[in-house]
XYZ file of C-alpha atoms in Angstrom:
202
model
C -65.976 -30.225 20.567
C -68.628 -29.152 18.074
C -69.949 -32.508 16.969
C -70.677 -35.912 18.435
C -71.289 -39.260 16.779
C -71.398 -42.854 18.070
C -68.159 -44.694 17.269
C -68.012 -48.030 15.479
C -66.407 -50.996 17.203
C -64.506 -51.851 14.012
C -60.773 -51.223 14.097
C -58.843 -48.747 11.995
C -55.269 -48.894 10.763
C -52.350 -47.628 12.826
C -51.726 -44.941 10.195
C -55.338 -43.766 10.341
C -55.197 -43.714 14.132
C -52.082 -41.536 14.076
C -53.669 -39.113 11.617
C -56.812 -38.888 13.721
C -54.722 -38.164 16.828
C -52.992 -35.233 15.133
C -56.324 -33.758 14.087
C -57.640 -34.127 17.636
C -54.467 -32.544 19.043
C -54.774 -29.530 16.747
C -58.487 -29.307 17.505
C -57.887 -29.284 21.253
C -55.169 -26.627 21.014
C -57.333 -24.379 18.843
C -60.641 -24.836 20.669
C -59.498 -23.071 23.830
C -56.397 -21.964 25.659
C -54.710 -25.124 27.025
C -54.612 -25.616 30.779
C -51.664 -27.132 32.618
C -52.963 -30.665 32.158
C -53.078 -30.170 28.407
C -49.627 -28.604 28.351
C -48.247 -31.491 30.394
C -49.734 -33.952 27.878
C -48.205 -32.065 24.943
C -44.883 -31.837 26.774
C -44.690 -35.612 27.101
C -45.770 -36.574 23.564
C -44.000 -39.681 22.324
C -42.009 -38.941 19.165
C -40.269 -41.590 17.105
C -36.482 -41.425 17.377
C -34.557 -40.750 14.193
C -37.409 -39.073 12.323
C -36.270 -35.684 11.009
C -39.107 -34.541 8.772
C -40.331 -30.913 9.032
C -43.517 -32.188 10.682
C -41.635 -34.136 13.353
C -39.291 -31.195 13.938
C -42.334 -28.951 14.489
C -43.811 -31.544 16.852
C -40.577 -31.632 18.871
C -40.509 -27.837 19.024
C -44.100 -27.701 20.246
C -43.364 -30.360 22.863
C -40.424 -28.304 24.132
C -42.433 -25.066 24.194
C -45.233 -26.734 26.155
C -42.837 -27.485 29.009
C -41.851 -23.808 29.333
C -44.986 -21.726 28.846
C -47.455 -20.982 31.645
C -51.222 -21.347 31.211
C -51.972 -17.729 32.189
C -49.519 -16.403 29.596
C -50.983 -18.719 26.985
C -54.500 -17.609 27.864
C -53.594 -14.040 26.951
C -51.982 -15.160 23.710
C -55.041 -17.191 22.747
C -57.383 -14.286 23.557
C -55.433 -11.811 21.444
C -55.135 -14.175 18.506
C -58.647 -15.580 18.279
C -61.035 -13.466 20.400
C -59.740 -9.951 21.035
C -61.628 -6.814 21.937
C -64.045 -6.812 19.047
C -62.113 -9.447 17.073
C -58.853 -11.310 17.309
C -55.839 -11.043 15.051
C -57.103 -14.064 13.110
C -60.583 -15.251 12.154
C -60.324 -19.070 12.267
C -63.350 -19.906 10.119
C -63.668 -21.619 6.761
C -66.278 -19.063 5.660
C -63.842 -16.215 6.181
C -60.949 -17.835 4.371
C -62.932 -19.340 1.504
C -65.586 -16.681 0.914
C -64.300 -13.586 2.715
C -67.140 -13.242 5.221
C -68.558 -15.069 8.216
C -71.558 -17.422 8.134
C -71.350 -17.927 4.369
C -72.631 -20.710 2.095
C -69.807 -23.090 2.963
C -71.137 -23.209 6.536
C -74.622 -24.123 5.331
C -73.160 -26.846 3.103
C -71.056 -28.115 5.994
C -74.086 -28.371 8.271
C -75.933 -30.415 5.656
C -72.976 -32.777 5.213
C -72.535 -33.215 8.955
C -76.220 -34.068 9.342
C -76.009 -36.553 6.472
C -73.022 -38.285 8.136
C -74.827 -38.510 11.459
C -73.038 -35.790 13.419
C -75.037 -33.785 15.937
C -74.082 -30.346 17.199
C -73.539 -30.207 20.954
C -75.888 -27.770 22.634
C -73.222 -26.122 24.809
C -70.972 -25.128 21.883
C -71.106 -21.489 20.807
C -68.729 -21.468 17.828
C -70.120 -22.320 14.366
C -69.198 -25.644 12.808
C -66.679 -24.113 10.379
C -64.331 -23.064 13.191
C -60.861 -24.524 12.646
C -60.974 -26.505 15.885
C -64.374 -28.026 15.111
C -63.257 -29.055 11.625
C -60.078 -30.667 12.952
C -62.031 -32.597 15.571
C -64.641 -33.647 13.010
C -61.990 -34.850 10.564
C -60.405 -36.846 13.365
C -63.748 -38.529 14.054
C -64.329 -39.236 10.369
C -60.932 -40.936 10.101
C -61.573 -42.969 13.251
C -64.966 -44.193 12.005
C -64.457 -47.008 9.450
C -67.968 -46.512 8.103
C -67.044 -42.990 6.992
C -63.743 -43.840 5.301
C -65.089 -42.901 1.862
C -66.000 -39.425 3.170
C -62.436 -38.453 4.077
C -61.196 -37.148 0.740
C -64.263 -35.077 -0.100
C -64.534 -33.624 3.399
C -60.841 -32.721 3.403
C -60.903 -31.105 -0.047
C -64.064 -29.120 0.652
C -63.694 -28.015 4.256
C -60.005 -28.342 5.196
C -57.632 -28.421 2.235
C -59.371 -25.445 0.637
C -58.167 -23.021 3.345
C -56.607 -24.478 6.452
C -53.039 -24.499 5.158
C -53.313 -20.721 4.630
C -54.772 -20.297 8.112
C -51.876 -22.170 9.701
C -49.431 -20.125 7.636
C -51.071 -16.933 8.944
C -50.984 -18.295 12.499
C -47.292 -19.097 12.220
C -46.598 -15.522 11.087
C -49.073 -13.758 13.417
C -47.625 -10.851 15.371
C -49.125 -12.040 18.663
C -48.146 -15.695 18.284
C -45.352 -17.364 20.238
C -46.501 -20.813 21.323
C -49.180 -20.665 18.652
C -46.599 -19.873 15.991
C -45.289 -23.385 16.623
C -48.853 -24.748 16.486
C -49.189 -22.966 13.152
C -45.974 -24.549 11.885
C -47.123 -27.989 12.983
C -50.536 -27.510 11.382
C -49.048 -26.210 8.139
C -46.724 -29.199 7.853
C -49.526 -31.634 8.677
C -51.958 -30.176 6.135
C -49.209 -30.443 3.512
C -48.785 -34.121 4.409
C -52.534 -34.635 4.173
C -52.634 -32.929 0.762
C -50.010 -35.401 -0.453
C -51.857 -38.310 1.150
C -55.127 -37.543 -0.614
C -53.324 -36.968 -3.913
C -52.220 -40.610 -3.928
C -54.292 -43.177 -5.858
C -56.741 -44.755 -3.428
């Protein structure tokens, strides 16, 4: 996790909690190659019966894949996709997708906004704050913090909706992706849902 912030004791809605959980799930899967404990958790995700939306279908597919893949195989897939020898197949950073280069202005703006909202960078984290996993985890924390509810739309439009759907589309189609192709499909469907959510009158 890239950021930390004290949580409020106030409650949030069930819908908000579910949205935050999806962001945290995507963040965990994209931050590092999942170990067996993580795969076991994904493989036992509770999914509502009778729901047949593209998002739920992708969630079911990911749950099924998690019960079959081995952590060592997944470690190689993750390395090739996101790290590589020199660079991975994909560069999972907002700067790259929005401005075509790493460490660009959007990262500086993001750091200022995170500081303003009270987030602090953890000292043991090496990836910059505009990494896809860090942004998913941060959005999950913003949703789960009632005091930041008014920040959701702006943060999403600026740092997530502006590029992450394209990233997940690229991940789904990546040559080296098998398990992560399903993660890409799930992420793409979820970002589409979030785009619709924030387009509604608030």
